[in-house]
mmCIF file of C-alpha atoms in Angstrom:
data_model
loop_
_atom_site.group_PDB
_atom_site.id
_atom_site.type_symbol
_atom_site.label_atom_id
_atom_site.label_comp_id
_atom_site.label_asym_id
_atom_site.label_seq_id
_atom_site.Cartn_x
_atom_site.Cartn_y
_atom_site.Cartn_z
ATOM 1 C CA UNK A 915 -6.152 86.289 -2.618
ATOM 2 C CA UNK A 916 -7.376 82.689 -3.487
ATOM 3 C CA UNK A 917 -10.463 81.043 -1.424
ATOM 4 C CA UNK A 918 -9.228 77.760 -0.219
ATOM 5 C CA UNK A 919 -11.445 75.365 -3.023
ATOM 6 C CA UNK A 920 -13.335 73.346 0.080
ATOM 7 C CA UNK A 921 -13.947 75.501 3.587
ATOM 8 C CA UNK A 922 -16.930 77.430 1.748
ATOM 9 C CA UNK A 923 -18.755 78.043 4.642
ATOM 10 C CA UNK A 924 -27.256 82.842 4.042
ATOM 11 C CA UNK A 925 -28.650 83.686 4.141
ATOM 12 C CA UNK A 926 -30.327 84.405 1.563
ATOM 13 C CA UNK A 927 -33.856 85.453 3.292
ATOM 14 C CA UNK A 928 -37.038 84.121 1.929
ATOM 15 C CA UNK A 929 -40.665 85.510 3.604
ATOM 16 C CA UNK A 930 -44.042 84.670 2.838
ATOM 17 C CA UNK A 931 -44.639 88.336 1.362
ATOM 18 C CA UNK A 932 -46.357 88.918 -1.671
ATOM 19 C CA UNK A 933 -44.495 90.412 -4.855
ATOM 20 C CA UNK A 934 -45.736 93.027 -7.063
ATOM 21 C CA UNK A 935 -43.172 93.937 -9.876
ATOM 22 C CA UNK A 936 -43.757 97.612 -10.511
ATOM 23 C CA UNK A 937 -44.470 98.490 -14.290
ATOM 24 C CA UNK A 938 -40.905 100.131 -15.410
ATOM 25 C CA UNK A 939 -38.712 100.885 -17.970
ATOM 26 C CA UNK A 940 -36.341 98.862 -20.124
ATOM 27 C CA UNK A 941 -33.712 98.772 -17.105
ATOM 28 C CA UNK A 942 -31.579 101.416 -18.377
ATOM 29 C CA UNK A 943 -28.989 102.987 -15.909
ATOM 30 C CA UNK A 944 -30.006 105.844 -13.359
ATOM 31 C CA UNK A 945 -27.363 108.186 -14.166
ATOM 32 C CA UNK A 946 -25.112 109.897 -11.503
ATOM 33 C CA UNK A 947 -27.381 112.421 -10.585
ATOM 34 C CA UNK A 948 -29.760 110.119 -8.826
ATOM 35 C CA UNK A 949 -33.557 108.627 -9.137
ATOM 36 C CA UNK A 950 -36.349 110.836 -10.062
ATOM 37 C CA UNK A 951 -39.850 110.557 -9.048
ATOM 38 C CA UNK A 952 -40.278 109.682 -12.376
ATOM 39 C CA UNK A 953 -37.894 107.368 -12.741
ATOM 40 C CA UNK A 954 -37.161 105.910 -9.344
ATOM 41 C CA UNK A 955 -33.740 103.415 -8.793
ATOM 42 C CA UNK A 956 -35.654 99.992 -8.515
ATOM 43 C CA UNK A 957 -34.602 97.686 -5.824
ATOM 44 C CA UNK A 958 -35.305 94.113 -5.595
ATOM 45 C CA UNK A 959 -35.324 92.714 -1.888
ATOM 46 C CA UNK A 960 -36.761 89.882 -0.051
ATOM 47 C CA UNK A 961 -38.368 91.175 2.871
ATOM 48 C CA UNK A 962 -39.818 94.594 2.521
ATOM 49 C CA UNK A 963 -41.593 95.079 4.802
ATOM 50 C CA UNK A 964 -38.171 95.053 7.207
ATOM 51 C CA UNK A 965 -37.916 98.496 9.190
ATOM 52 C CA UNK A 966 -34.781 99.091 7.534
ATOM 53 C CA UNK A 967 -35.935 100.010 4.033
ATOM 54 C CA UNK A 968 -38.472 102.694 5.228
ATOM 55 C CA UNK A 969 -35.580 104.327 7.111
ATOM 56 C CA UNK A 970 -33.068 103.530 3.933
ATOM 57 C CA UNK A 971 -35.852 104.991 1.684
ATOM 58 C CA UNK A 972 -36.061 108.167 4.002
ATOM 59 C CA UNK A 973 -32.115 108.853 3.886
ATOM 60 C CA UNK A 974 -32.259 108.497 0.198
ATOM 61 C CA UNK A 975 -34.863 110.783 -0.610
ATOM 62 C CA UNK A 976 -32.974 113.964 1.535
ATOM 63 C CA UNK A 977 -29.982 113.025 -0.879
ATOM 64 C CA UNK A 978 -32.601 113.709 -3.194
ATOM 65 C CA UNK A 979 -32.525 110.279 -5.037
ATOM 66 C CA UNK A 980 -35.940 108.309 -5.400
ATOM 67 C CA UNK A 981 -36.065 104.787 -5.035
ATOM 68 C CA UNK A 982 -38.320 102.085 -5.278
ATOM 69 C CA UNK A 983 -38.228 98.892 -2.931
ATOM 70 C CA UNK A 984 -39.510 95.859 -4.995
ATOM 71 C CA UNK A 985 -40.657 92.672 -2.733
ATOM 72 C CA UNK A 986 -40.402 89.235 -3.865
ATOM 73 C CA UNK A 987 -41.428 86.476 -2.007
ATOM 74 C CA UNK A 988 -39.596 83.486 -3.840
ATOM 75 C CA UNK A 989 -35.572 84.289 -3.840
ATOM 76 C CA UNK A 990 -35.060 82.730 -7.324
ATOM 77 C CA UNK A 991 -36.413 85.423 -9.052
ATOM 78 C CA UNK A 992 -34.768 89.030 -8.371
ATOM 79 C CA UNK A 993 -31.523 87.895 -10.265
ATOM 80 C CA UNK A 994 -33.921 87.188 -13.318
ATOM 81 C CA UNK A 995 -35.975 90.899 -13.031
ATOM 82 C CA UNK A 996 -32.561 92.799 -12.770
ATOM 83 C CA UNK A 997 -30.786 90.676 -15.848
ATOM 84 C CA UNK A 998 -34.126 91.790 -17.871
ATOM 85 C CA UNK A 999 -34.229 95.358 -16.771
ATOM 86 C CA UNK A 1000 -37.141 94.959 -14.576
ATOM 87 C CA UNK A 1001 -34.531 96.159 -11.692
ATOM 88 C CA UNK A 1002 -31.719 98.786 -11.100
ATOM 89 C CA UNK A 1003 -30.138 96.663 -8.268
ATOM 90 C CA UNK A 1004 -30.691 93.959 -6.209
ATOM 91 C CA UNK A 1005 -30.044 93.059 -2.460
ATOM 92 C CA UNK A 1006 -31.015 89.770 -1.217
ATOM 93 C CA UNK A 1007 -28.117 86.804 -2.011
ATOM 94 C CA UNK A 1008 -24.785 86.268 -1.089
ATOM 95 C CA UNK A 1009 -21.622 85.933 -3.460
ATOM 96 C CA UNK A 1010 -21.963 81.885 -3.312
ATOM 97 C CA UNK A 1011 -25.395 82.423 -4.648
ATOM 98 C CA UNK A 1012 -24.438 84.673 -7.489
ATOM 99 C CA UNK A 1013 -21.437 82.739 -8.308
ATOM 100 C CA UNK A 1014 -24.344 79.927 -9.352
ATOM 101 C CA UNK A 1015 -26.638 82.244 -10.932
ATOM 102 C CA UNK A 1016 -23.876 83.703 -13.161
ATOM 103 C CA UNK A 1017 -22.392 80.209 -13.902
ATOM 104 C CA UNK A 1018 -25.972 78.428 -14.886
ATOM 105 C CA UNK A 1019 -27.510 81.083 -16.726
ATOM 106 C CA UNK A 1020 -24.510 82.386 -18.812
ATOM 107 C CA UNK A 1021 -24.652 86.017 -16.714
ATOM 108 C CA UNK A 1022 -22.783 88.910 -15.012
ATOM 109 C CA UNK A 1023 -24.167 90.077 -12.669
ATOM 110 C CA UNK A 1024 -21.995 91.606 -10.210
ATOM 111 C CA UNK A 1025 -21.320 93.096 -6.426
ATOM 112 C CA UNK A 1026 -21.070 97.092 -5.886
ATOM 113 C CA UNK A 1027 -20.930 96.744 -1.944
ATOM 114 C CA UNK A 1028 -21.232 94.086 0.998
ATOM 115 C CA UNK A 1029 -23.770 94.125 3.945
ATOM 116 C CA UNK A 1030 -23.454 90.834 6.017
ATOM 117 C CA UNK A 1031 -22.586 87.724 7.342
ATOM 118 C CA UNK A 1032 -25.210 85.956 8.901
ATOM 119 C CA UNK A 1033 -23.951 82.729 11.343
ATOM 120 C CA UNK A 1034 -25.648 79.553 10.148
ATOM 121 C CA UNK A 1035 -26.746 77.284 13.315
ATOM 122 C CA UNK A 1036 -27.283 74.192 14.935
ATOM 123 C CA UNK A 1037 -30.723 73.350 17.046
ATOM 124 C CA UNK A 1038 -31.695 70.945 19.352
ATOM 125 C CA UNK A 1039 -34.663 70.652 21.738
ATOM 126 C CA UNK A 1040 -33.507 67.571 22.808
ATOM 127 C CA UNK A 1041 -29.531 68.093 23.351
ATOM 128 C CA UNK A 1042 -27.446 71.601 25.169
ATOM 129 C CA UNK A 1043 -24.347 70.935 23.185
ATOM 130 C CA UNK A 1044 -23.241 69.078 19.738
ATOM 131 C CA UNK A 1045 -21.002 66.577 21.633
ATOM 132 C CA UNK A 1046 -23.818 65.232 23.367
ATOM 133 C CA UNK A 1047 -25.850 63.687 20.043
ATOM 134 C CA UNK A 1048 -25.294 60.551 19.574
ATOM 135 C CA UNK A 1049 -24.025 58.266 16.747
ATOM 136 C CA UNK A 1050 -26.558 57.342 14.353
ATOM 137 C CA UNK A 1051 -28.689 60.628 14.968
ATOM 138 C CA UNK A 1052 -30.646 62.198 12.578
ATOM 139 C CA UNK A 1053 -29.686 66.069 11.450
ATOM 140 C CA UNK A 1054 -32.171 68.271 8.799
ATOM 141 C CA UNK A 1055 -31.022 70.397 6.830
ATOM 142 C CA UNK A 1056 -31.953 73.339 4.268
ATOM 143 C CA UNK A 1057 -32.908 71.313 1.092
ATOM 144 C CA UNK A 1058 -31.783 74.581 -1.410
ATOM 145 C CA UNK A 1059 -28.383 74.005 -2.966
ATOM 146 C CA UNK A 1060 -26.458 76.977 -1.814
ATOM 147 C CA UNK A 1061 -27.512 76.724 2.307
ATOM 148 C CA UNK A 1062 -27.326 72.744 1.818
ATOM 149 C CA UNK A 1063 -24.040 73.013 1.378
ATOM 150 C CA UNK A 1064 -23.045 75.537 4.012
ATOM 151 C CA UNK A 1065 -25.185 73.220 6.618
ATOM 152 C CA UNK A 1066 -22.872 70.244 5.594
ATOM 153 C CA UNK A 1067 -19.753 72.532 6.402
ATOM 154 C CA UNK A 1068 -21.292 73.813 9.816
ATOM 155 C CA UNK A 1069 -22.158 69.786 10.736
ATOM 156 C CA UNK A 1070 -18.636 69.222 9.268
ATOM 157 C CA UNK A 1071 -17.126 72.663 11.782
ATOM 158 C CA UNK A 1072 -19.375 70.851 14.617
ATOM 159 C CA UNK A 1073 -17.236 67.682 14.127
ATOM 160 C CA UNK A 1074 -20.985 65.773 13.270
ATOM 161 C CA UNK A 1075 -19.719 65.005 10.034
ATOM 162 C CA UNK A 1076 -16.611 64.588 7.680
ATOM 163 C CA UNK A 1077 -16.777 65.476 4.109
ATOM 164 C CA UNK A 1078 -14.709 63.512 1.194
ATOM 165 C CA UNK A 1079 -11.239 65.116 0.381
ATOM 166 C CA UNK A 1080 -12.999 66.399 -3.403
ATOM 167 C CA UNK A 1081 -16.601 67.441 -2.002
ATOM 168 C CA UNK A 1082 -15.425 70.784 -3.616
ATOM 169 C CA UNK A 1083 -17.616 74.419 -3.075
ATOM 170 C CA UNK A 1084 -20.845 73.315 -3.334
ATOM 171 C CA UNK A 1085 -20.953 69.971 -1.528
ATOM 172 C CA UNK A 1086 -24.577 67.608 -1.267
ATOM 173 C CA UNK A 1087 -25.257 64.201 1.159
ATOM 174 C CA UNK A 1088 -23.709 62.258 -1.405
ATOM 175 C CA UNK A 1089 -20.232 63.983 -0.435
ATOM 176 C CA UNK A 1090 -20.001 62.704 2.857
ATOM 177 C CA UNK A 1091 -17.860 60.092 4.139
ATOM 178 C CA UNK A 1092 -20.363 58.103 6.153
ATOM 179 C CA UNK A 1093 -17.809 56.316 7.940
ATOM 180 C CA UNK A 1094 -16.198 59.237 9.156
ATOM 181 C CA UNK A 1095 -19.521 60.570 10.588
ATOM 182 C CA UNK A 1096 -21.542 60.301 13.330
ATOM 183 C CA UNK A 1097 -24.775 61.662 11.729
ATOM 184 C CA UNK A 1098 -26.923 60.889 9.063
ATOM 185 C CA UNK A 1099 -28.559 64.141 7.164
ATOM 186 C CA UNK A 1100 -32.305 64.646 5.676
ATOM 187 C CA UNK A 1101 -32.657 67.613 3.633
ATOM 188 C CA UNK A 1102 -35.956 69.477 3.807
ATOM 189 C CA UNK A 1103 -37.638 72.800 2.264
ATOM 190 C CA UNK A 1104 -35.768 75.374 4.795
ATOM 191 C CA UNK A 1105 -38.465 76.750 6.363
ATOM 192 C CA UNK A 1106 -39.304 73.398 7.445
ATOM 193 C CA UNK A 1107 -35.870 72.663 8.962
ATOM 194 C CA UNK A 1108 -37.671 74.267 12.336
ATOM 195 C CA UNK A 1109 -40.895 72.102 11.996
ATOM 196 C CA UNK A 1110 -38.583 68.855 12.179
ATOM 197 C CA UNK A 1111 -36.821 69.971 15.537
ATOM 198 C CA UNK A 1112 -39.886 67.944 16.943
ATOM 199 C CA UNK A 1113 -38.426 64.261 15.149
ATOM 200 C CA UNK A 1114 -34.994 64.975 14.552
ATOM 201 C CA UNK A 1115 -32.197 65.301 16.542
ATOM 202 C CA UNK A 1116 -31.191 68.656 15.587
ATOM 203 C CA UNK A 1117 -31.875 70.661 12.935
ATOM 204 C CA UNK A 1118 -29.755 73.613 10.895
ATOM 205 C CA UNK A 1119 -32.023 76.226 10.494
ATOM 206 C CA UNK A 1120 -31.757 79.555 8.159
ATOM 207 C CA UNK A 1121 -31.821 82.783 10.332
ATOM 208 C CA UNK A 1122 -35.125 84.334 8.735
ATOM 209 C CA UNK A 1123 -36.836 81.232 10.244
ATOM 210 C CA UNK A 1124 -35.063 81.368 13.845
ATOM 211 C CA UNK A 1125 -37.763 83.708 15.374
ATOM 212 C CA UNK A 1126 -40.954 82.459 13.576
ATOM 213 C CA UNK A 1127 -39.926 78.932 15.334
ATOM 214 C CA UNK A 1128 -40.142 81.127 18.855
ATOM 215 C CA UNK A 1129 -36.304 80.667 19.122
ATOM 216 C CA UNK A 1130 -33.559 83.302 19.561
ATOM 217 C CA UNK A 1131 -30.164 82.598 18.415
ATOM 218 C CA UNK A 1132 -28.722 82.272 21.979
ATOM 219 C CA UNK A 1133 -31.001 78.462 21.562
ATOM 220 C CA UNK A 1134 -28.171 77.653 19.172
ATOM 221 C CA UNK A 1135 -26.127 74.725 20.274
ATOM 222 C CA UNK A 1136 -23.163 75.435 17.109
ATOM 223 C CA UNK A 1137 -22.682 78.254 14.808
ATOM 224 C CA UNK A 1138 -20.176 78.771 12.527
ATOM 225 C CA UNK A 1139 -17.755 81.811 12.394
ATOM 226 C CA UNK A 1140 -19.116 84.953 10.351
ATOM 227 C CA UNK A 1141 -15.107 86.058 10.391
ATOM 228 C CA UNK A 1142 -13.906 83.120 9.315
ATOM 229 C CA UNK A 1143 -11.895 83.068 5.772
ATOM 230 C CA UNK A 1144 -14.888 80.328 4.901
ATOM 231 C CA UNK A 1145 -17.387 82.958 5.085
ATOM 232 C CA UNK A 1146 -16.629 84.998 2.541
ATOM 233 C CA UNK A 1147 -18.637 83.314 -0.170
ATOM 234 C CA UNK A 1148 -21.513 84.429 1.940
ATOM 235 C CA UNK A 1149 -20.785 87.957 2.784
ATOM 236 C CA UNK A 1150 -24.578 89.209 1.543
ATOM 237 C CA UNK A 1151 -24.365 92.257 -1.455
ATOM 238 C CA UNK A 1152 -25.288 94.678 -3.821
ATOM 239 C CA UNK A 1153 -25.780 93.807 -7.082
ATOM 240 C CA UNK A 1154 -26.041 95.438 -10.248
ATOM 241 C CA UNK A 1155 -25.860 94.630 -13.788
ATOM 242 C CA UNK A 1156 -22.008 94.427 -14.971
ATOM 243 C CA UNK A 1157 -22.439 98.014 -17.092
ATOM 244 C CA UNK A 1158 -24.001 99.887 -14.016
ATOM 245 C CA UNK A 1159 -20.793 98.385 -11.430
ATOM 246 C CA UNK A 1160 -19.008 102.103 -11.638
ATOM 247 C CA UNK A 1161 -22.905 104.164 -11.443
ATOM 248 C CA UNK A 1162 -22.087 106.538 -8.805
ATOM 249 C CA UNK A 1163 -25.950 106.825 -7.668
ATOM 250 C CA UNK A 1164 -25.369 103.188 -6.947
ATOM 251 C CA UNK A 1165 -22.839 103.675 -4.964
ATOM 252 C CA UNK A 1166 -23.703 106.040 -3.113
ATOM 253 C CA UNK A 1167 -27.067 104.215 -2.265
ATOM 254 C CA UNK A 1168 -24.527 101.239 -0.569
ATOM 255 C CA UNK A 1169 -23.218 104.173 1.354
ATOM 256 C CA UNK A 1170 -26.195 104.876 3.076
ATOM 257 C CA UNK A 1171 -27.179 101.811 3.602
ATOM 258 C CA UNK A 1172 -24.342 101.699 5.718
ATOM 259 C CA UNK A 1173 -25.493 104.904 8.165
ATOM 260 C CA UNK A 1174 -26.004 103.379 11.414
ATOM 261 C CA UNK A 1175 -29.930 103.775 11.889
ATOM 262 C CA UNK A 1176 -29.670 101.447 8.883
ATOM 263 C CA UNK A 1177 -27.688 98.675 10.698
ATOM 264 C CA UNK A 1178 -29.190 99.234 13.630
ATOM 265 C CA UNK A 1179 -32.154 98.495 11.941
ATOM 266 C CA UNK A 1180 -30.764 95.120 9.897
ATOM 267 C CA UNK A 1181 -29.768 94.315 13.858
ATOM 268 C CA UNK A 1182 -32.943 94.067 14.927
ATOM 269 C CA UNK A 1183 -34.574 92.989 12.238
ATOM 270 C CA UNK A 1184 -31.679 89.862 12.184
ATOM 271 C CA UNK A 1185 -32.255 89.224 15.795
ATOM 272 C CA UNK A 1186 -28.765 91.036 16.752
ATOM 273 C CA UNK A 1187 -27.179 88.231 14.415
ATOM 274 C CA UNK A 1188 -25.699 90.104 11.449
ATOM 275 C CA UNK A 1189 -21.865 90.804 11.379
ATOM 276 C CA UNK A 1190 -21.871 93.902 9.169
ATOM 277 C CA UNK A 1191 -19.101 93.243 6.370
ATOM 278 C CA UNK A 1192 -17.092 96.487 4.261
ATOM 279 C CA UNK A 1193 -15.482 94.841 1.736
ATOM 280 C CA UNK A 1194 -15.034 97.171 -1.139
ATOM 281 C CA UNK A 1195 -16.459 96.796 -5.318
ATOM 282 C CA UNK A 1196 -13.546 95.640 -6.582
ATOM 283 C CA UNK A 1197 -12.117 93.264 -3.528
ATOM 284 C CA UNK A 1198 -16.140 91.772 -4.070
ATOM 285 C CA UNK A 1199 -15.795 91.277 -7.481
ATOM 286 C CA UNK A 1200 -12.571 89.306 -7.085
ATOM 287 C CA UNK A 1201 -13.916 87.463 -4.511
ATOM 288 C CA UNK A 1202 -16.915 85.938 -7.042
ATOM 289 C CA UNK A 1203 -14.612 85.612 -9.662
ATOM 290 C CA UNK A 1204 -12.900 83.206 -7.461
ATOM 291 C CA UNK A 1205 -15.805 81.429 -6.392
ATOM 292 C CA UNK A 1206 -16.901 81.139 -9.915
ATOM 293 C CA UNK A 1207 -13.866 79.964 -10.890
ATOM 294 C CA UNK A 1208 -14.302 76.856 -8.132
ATOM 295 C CA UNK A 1209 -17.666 76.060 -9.188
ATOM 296 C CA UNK A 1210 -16.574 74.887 -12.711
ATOM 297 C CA UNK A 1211 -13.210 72.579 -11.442
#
């Protein structure tokens, strides 16, 4: 299947927790008989404290494999600990922001199983419904590449803005056709996206920071689609280093991750947001592949 090159449309989560990388090994593979106590499967998430690693950790351990949860508190940097070894998997990014990981850094990395889409949304304390902001109105957005880009397609979904005919996968401000918009945008650090609501018109704000902001996503005046075809770039995964993508362990650790205490779990902890996603290893890795493939046209 080939992703149309333009209708790209995370969360990738970032919390103010504190990381600790445990002291491990060299990163060599569990093998198919699971984790030991000894050598636990290390797992590099953003967000740790969520209720649905203790439960994930429980089902694991009466399938007798051990593994350790890893927190990290700045989203740039699990990619790095699993390339080195310092992890067995991580799950924190979506596809779109592995595709740029692999591409800048000369990597692999790849997906051994999906978990979701999360809807990217439009706020307003000011207006009910996009049609009602007016021309010339002022729009933040999240400052980091990867949801940068997705916020220009939701203002661009919204009809706010229209985006030039080659803004390509990974479009910035500089891609869009200001006389074909009614908007301007300001790009800020994400979790400020929330603090602006008070000066800006409307803001597009990353999920992780929806309830901190005392919002819910019912607030939301736009969302885009987590079904759509332009979502699949940021179907959130499992990743593993390219030699470990057939470790049955691994796989069997996205399989419970999938039991429904699990996603009920995720649920809550994504404010009822998260549109669990299935998509298979291999239909994954073609799915990067593609995306990779777009970031270098």
């Amino acid at each position: 299947m080939t992703l149309r090159p333009r209708r790209a449309a995370t969360l990738v989560a970032a919390t103010a927790l504190a990381l600790t990388l445990a002291a491990c090994g060299g990163g060599e593979a569990t093998s198919a008989a699971g984790g030991t106590e000894d050598d636990p499967v290390r797992i590099g998430v953003v967000g740790a404290a969520n209720p649905e690693w203790a439960i994930f950790e429980d089902l694991a351990a009466e399938e007798g494999i051990a593994v350790e949860i890893v927190d990290f508190s700045d989203y740039t940097q699990p990619n790095p600990a699993l390339t080195d070894g310092d992890l067995d998997l991580n799950q924190f990014q979506h596809i779109l922001y592995l595709a740029q990981y692999n591409e800048a850094d000369g990597q692999d990395l790849t997906p051994i199983g999906a978990t979701a889409v999360y809807p990217l949304a439009v706020y307003s304390q000011e207006y009910d419904d996009v049609a009602d902001i007016p021309d010339g109105a002022e729009i933040a957005i999240p400052n980091d590449v990867t949801n940068q880009a997705r916020a220009l397609f939701v203002l661009e979904e919204a009809g706010l803005l229209t985006l030039a005919d080659d803004a390509g996968t990974v479009p910035t401000p500089s891609d869009i056709d200001e006389a074909a918009s009614t908007v301007t945008v300001t790009p800020v650090e994400a979790n400020q996206t929330v603090v602006a609501l008070d000066s800006v018109a409307a803001s597009v704000v990353n999920n992780d920071f929806v309830a901190d902001a005392g919002l819910t996503p019912e607030d939301a005046i736009f969302a885009d689609s987590a079904e759509s075809e332009g979502a699949r770039p940021y179907i959130n995964i499992w990743v593993a280093r390219a030699e470990d993508a057939d470790n049955e362990t691994y796989a069997r650790l996205v399989e419970l991750y999938h039991e429904q205490e699990v996603l009920d779990a995720v649920q809550e902890t994504a404010g009822g947001t998260a549109s669990f996603a299935d998509q298979d290893a291999a239909e994954l890795q073609e799915i990067l592949a593609e995306v990779q493939a777009s970031l270098t046209e």
